Short mmCIF file of C-alpha atoms in Angstrom, two decimals:
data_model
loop_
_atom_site.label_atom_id
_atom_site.label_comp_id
_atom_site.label_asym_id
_atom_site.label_seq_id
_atom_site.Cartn_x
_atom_site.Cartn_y
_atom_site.Cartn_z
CA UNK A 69 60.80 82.75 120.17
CA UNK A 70 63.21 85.19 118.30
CA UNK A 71 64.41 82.94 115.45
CA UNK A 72 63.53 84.71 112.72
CA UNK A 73 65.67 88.10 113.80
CA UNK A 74 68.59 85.89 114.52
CA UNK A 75 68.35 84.00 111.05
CA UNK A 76 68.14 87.13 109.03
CA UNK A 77 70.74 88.87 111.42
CA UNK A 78 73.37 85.65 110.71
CA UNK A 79 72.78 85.32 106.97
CA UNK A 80 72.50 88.89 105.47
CA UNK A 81 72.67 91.71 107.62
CA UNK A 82 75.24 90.70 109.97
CA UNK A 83 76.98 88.45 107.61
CA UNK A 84 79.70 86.52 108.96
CA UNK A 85 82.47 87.08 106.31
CA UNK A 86 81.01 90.31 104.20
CA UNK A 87 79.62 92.52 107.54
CA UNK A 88 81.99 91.36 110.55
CA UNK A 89 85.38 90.22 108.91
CA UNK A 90 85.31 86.61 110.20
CA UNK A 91 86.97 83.86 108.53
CA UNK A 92 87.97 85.64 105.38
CA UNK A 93 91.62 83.44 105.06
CA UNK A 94 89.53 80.57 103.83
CA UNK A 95 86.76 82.79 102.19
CA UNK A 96 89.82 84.21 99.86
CA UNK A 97 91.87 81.04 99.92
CA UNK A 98 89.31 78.65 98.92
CA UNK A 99 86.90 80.28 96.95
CA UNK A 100 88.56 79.49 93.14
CA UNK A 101 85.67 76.87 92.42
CA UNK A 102 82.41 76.28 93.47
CA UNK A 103 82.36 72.72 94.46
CA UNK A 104 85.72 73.11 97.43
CA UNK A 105 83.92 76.81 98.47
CA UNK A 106 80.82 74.65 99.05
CA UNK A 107 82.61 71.98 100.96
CA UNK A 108 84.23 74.31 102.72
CA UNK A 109 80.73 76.17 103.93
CA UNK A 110 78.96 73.01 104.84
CA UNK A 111 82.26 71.71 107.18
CA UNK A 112 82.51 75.29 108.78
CA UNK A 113 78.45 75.19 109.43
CA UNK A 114 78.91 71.70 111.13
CA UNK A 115 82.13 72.99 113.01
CA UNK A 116 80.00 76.08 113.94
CA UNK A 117 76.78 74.09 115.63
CA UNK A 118 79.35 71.92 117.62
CA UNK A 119 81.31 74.75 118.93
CA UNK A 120 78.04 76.95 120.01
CA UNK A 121 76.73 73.55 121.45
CA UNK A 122 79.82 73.05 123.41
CA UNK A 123 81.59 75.98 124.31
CA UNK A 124 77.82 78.04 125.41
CA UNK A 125 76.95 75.77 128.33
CA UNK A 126 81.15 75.41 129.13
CA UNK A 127 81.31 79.91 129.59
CA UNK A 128 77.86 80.06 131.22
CA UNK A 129 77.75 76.66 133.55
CA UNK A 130 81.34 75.82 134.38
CA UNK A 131 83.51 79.69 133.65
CA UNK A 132 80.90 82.18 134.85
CA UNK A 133 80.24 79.95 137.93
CA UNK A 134 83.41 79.57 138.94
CA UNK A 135 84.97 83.34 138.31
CA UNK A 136 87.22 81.87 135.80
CA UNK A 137 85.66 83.82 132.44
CA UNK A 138 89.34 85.73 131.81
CA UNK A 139 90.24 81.79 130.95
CA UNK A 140 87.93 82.16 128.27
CA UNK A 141 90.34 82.92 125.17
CA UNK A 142 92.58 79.44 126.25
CA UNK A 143 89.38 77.35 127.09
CA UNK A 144 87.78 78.38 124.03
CA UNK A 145 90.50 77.48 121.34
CA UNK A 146 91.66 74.44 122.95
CA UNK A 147 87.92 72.86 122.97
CA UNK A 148 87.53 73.98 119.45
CA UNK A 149 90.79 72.22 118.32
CA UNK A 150 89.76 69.15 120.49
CA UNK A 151 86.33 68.97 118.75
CA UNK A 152 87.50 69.12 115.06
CA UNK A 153 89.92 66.22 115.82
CA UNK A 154 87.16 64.52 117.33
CA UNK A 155 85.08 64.93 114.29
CA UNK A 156 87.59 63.88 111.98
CA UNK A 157 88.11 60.91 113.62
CA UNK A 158 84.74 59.99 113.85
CA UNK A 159 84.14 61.13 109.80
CA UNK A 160 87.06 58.83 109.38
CA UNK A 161 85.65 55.50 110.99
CA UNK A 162 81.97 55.68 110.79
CA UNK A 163 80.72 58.14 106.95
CA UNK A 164 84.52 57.56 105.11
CA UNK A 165 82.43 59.36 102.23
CA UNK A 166 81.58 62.39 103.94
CA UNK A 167 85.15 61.80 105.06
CA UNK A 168 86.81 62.07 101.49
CA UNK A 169 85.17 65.05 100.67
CA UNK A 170 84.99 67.38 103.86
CA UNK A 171 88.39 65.58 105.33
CA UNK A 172 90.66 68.47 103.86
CA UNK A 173 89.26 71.32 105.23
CA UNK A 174 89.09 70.18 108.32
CA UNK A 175 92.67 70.71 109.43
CA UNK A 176 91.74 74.19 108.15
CA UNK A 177 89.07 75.25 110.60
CA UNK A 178 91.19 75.37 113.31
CA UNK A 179 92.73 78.34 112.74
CA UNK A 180 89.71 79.78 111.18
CA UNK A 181 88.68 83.02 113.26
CA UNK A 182 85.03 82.61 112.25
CA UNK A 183 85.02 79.84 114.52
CA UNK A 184 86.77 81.33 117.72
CA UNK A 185 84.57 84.45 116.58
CA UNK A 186 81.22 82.17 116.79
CA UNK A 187 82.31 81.39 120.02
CA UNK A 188 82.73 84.56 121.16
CA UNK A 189 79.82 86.59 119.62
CA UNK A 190 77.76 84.34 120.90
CA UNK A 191 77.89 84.88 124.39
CA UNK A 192 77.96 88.75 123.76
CA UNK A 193 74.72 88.99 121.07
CA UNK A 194 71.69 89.94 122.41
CA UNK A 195 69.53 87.95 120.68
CA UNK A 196 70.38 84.33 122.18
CA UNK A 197 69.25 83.80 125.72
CA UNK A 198 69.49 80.37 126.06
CA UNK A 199 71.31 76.83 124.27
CA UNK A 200 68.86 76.50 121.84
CA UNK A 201 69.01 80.40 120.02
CA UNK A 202 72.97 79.53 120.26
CA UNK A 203 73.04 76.83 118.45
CA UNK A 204 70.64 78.19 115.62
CA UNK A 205 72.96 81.25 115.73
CA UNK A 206 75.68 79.29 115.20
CA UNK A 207 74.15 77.17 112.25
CA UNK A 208 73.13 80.76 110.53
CA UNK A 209 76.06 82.33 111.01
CA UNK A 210 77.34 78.91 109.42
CA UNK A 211 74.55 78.99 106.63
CA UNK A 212 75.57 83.17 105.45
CA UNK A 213 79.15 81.75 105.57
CA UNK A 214 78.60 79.09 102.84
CA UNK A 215 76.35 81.74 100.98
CA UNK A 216 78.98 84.53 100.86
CA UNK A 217 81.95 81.93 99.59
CA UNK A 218 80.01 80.47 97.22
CA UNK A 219 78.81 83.56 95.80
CA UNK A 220 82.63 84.66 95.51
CA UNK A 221 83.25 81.45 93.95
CA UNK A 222 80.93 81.69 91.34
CA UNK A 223 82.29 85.22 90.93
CA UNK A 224 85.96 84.17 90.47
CA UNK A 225 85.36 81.39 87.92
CA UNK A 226 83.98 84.12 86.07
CA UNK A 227 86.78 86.48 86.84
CA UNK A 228 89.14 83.91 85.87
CA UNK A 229 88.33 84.36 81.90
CA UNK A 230 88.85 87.78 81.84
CA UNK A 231 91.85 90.13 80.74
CA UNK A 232 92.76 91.68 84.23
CA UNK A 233 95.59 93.98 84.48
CA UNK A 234 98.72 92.44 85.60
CA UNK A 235 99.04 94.18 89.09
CA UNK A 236 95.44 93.81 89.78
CA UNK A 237 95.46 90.03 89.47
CA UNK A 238 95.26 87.68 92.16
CA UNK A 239 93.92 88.65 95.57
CA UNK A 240 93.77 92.38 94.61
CA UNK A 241 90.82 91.52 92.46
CA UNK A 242 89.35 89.11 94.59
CA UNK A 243 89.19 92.22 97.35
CA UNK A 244 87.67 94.28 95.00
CA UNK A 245 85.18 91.64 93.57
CA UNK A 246 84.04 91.35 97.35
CA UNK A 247 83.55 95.03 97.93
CA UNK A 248 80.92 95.09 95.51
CA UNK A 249 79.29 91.94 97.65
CA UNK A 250 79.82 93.68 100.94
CA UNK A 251 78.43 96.46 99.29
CA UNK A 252 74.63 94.75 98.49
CA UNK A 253 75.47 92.89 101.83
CA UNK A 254 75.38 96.17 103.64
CA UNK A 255 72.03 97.90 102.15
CA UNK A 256 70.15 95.05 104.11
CA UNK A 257 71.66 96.30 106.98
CA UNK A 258 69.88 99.56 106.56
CA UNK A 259 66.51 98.36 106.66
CA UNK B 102 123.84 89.33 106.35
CA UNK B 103 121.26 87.47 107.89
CA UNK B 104 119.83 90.14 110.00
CA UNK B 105 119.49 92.31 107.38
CA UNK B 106 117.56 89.84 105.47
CA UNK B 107 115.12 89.50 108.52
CA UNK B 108 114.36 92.93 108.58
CA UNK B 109 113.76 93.38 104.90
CA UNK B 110 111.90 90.21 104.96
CA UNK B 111 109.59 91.53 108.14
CA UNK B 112 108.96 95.06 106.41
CA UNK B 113 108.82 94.69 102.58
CA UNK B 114 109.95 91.35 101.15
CA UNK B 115 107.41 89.03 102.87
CA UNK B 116 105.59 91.48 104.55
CA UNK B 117 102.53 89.78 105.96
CA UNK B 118 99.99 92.30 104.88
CA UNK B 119 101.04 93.02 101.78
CA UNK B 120 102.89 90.58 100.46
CA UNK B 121 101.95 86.89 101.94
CA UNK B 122 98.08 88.17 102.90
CA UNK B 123 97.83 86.88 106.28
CA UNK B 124 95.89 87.97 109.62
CA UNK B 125 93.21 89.67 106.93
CA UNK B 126 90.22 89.90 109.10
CA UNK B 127 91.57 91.76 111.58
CA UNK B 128 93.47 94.34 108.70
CA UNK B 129 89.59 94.82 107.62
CA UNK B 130 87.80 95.03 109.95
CA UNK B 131 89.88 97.50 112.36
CA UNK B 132 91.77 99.79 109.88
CA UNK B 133 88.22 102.21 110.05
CA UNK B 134 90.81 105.12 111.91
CA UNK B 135 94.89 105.19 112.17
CA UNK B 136 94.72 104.86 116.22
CA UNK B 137 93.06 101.55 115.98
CA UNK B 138 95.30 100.08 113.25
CA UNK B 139 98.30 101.19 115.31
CA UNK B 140 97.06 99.75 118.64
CA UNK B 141 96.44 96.55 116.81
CA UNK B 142 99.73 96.44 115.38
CA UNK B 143 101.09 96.97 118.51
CA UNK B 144 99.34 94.22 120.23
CA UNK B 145 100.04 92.08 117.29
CA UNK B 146 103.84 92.97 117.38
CA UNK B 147 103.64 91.99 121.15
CA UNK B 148 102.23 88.67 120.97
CA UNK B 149 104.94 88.21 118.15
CA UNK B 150 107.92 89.13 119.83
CA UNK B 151 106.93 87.12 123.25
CA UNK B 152 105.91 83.90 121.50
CA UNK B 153 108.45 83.61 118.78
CA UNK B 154 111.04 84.12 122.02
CA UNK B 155 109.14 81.43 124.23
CA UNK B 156 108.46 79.33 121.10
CA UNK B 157 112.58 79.15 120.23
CA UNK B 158 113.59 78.81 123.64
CA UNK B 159 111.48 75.56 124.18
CA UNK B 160 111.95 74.31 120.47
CA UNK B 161 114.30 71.32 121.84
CA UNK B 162 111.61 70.65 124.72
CA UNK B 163 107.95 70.66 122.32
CA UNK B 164 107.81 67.32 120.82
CA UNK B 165 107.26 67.36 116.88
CA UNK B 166 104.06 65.90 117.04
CA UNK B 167 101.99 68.24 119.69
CA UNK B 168 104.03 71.20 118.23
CA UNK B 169 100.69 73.23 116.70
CA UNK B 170 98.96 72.79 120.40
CA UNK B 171 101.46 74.18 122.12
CA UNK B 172 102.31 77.13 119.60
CA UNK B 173 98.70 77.63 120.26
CA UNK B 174 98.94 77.99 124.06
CA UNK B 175 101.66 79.98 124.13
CA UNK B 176 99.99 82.32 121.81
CA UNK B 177 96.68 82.27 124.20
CA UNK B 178 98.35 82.99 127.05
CA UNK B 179 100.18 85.66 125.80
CA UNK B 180 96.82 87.03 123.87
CA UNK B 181 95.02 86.81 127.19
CA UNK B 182 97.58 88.98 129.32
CA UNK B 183 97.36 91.43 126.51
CA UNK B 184 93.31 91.67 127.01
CA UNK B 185 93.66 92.01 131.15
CA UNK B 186 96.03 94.77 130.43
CA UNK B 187 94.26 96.29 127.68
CA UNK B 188 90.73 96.37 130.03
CA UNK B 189 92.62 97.92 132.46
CA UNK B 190 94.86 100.68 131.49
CA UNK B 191 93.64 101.58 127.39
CA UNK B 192 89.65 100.73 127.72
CA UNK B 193 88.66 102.92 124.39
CA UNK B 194 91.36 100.27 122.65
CA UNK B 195 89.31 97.40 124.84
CA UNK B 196 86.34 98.47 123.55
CA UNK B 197 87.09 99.00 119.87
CA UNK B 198 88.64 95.65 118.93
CA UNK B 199 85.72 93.96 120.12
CA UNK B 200 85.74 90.11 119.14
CA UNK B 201 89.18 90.88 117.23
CA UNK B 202 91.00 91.06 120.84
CA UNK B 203 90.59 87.17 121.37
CA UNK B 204 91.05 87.11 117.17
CA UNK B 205 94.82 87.57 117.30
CA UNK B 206 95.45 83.85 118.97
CA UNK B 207 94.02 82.64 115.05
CA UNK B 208 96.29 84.99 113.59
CA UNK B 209 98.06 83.55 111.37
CA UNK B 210 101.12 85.52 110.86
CA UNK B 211 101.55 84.58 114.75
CA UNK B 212 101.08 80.30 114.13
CA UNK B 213 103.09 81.20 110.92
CA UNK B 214 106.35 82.55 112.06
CA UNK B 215 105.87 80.35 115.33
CA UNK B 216 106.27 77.10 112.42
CA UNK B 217 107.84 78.58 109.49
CA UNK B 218 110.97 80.58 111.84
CA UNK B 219 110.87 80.41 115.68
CA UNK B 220 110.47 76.64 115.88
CA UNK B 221 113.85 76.28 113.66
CA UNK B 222 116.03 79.28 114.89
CA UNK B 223 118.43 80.63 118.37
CA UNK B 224 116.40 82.95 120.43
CA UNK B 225 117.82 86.32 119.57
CA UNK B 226 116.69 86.06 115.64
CA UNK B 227 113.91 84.93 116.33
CA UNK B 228 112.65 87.77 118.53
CA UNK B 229 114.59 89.78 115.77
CA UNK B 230 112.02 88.53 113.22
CA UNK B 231 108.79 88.81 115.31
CA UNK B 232 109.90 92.37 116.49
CA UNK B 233 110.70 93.42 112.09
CA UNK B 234 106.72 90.74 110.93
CA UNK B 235 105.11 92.99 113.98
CA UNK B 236 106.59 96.09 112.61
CA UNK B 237 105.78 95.41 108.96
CA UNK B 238 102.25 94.39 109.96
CA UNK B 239 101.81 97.71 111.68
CA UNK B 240 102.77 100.05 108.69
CA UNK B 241 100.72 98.30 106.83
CA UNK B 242 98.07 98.65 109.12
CA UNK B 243 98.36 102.17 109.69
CA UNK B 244 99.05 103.22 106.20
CA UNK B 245 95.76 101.45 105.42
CA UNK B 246 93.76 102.63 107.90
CA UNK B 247 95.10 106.33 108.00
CA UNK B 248 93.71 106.29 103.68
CA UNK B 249 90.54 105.28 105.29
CA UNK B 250 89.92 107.52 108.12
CA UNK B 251 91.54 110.57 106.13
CA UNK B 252 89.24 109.73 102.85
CA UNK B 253 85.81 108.47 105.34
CA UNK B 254 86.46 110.72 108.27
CA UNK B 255 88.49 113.64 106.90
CA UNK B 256 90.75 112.90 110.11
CA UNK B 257 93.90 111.32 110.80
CA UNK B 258 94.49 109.96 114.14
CA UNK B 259 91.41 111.99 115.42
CA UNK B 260 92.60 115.33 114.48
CA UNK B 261 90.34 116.89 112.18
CA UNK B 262 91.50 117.81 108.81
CA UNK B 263 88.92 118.98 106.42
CA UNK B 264 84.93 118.57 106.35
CA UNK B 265 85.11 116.65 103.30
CA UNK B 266 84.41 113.04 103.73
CA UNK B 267 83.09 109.81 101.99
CA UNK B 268 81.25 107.73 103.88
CA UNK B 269 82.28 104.50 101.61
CA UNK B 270 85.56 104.08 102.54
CA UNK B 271 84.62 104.50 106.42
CA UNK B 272 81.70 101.32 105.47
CA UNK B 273 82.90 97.98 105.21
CA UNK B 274 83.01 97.78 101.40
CA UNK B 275 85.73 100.17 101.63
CA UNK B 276 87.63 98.25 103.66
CA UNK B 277 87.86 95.76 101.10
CA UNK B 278 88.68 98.37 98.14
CA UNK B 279 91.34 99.64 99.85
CA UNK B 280 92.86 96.63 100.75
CA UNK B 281 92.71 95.95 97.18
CA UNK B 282 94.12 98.46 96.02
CA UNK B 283 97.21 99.44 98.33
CA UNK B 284 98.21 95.73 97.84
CA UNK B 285 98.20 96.23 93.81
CA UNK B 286 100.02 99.80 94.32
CA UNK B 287 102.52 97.73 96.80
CA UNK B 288 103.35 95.08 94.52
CA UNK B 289 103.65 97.45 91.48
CA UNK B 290 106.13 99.39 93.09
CA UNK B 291 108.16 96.12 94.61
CA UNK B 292 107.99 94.56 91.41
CA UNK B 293 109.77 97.97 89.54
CA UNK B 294 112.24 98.33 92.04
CA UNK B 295 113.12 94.27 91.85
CA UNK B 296 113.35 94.44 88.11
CA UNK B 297 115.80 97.48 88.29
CA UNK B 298 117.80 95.64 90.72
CA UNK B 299 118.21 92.77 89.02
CA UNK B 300 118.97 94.67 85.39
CA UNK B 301 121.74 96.02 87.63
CA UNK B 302 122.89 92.86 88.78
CA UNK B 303 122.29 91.54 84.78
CA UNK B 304 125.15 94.37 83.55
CA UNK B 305 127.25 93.28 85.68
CA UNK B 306 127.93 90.01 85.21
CA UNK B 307 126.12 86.75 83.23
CA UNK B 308 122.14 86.58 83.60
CA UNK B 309 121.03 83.45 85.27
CA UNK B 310 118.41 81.28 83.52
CA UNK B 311 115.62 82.00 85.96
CA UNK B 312 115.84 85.78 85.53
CA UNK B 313 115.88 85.58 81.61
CA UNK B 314 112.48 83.04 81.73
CA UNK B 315 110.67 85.60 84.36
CA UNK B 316 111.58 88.32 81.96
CA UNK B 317 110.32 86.64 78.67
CA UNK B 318 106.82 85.78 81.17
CA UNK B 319 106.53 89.43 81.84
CA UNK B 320 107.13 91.16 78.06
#
């Protein structure tokens, strides 16, 4: 079992957002308070383990088989859109709670390339041979997502009280804020 | 007029990179060297062009309510042809955009100009404005990613031009401070040349309220 190498790949060394430039539209456009960056992590996660579960066994079962793996890119984005519909829909009748509070980011994920990008890595990393490593992968990958945004979060309420020069405001300090992050990101990389 | 406005809208005014901050992943994560950013652009610019034309040409066929599903097929089909020819004929391109390739269908300066443009205008502007988005993304790109390689390489597309280098801007932290930073240069300048424009305008005839309150906000 190679969980542990996968787990600490996904969260810090190989971080989603900070390492591999996936999903950074929502990681800068809804990281200005803690709470919606949270909500945001926990519906991308849940997203994430769906889409490995699904779209894994659909490349290597029905694409590979068949010689059709250039179909990938189409297959891939249409099951992913499918599935979030699905799962608001089912949110919306059966946990109306959970509903409430993850509902609006839903439409979000999408067009939210960590997702695509989960499907994609996955079949290329070398680390998952079979279902099960994908769908941990996914749920890490899912997991260092939430922790990166948050993190930024917490950052930009902070930011938010300070005198920042004019031209600097707004997502120029936000992309300098996460350099620094990227930056202690990067040194685990090196172990 | 109007095409004017769409290619000063495409290269500075609502330029996607620098301006409206769209399609960032891929900015980031392939402006490491001047060739990539400006095969990237090109793909991008592609992609544009072919599904902003397809997009307008079927906008009286696509019913309102499946319109985002089918902007998204078009833009998968299109994304896909680009990766069989891009295997074939420019593997070192292939090979460097990695994951990003199959990245540029959740673009969303592609989905954007699909809803916000194509969807609403006659064919002709609208491959007008994906050609002038393409070609403002791909400035962008390239001006970013030739500060990088130049400053983390010392080269600039591959040809070599000093052995000093910094290894930071080449890392992924860099990619972020430069981003940073050549959107606050961007804007700074934009903002100065807007302001003398409209203190021309001003001298020349009455000020309109909303000039006069954005002018008191900025003093």
């Amino acid at each position: 079992m190679n969980i542990l190498p996968i787990i600490l790949a996904a969260v810090l060394s190989n971080n989603f957002v900070l390492i591999q430039f996936l999903g950074i539209c929502p990681f800068l456009g809804v990281s200005q308070k803690v709470d919606s960056a949270l909500g945001m992590g926990i519906a991308v996660t849940f997203v994430m383990v769906l889409t490995c579960l699904v779209t894994y066994p659909i490349y290597q079962f029905i694409l590979v088989p068949l010689g059709l793996a250039y179909l990938e890119i189409i297959v891939f984005i249409f099951v992913i859109a499918s599935l979030v519909q699905i799962v608001e829909m089912v949110l919306k009748k059966f946990i109306p709670a959970l509903y409430s509070s993850l509902g609006i980011y839903l439409p979000l994920i999408t067009t939210n390339c960590a997702i695509l990008g989960v499907a994609e890595l996955v079949l290329t990393e070398a680390l998952v041979t079979g279902l099960f490593e994908a769908v941990m992968y996914g749920l890490f990958a899912g997991v260092g997502f939430t922790f990166a945004i948050v993190l930024l979060a917490g950052l930009r309420e902070k930011l938010d009280k300070l005198p920042i020069a004019k031209s600097l405001k707004g997502f120029p300090i936000t992309m300098i804020a996460s350099c620094f992050m990227a930056m202690a990101f990067y040194a685990f990389s090196l172990i | 007029m109007k095409i004017k406005d769409i290619i000063m809208d495409g290269l500075f005014r609502q330029n996607p990179t620098l301006r409206l901050v769209l399609g960032v992943c891929s900015t980031l994560a392939l402006t490491t060297s001047a060739f990539d950013s400006f095969g990237m652009g090109v793909a991008v610019t592609f992609v544009l062009v072919c599904s902003n034309v397809i997009v307008s040409l079927l906008r009286n066929v696509i019913p309102d309510k499946v319109r985002i599903p089918a902007f998204v097929l078009v833009i998968a089909t299109f994304v896909t042809i680009v990766q069989l020819f891009l295997r074939k004929y420019v593997n070192a391109l292939y090979a460097n955009f990695g994951v990003f390739l199959p990245l540029i269908v959740v673009n969303c300066i592609i989905l954007g100009r699909a809803e916000g443009f194509a969807f609403k205008n006659k064919v002709g502007l609208a491959a007008l404005d994906g050609l002038f988005m393409g070609l403002g993304y791909t400035w962008a790109m390239v001006l970013i990613g030739g500060v990088r390689e130049i400053l983390g390489f010392g080269t600039i597309f591959g040809i070599k031009l000093w052995d000093f280098s910094i290894g930071f801007f080449a890392s992924q932290s860099g990619a972020f401070f430069t981003y940073g930073v050549v959107i606050a240069t961007f804007v700074t300048i934009w903002n100065a040349i807007e302001r003398k424009q409209k203190l021309k305008s001003a001298t020349a005839g009455v000020k309109d309220p909303a000039t006069i309150a954005e002018e008191k906000e900025e003093n």
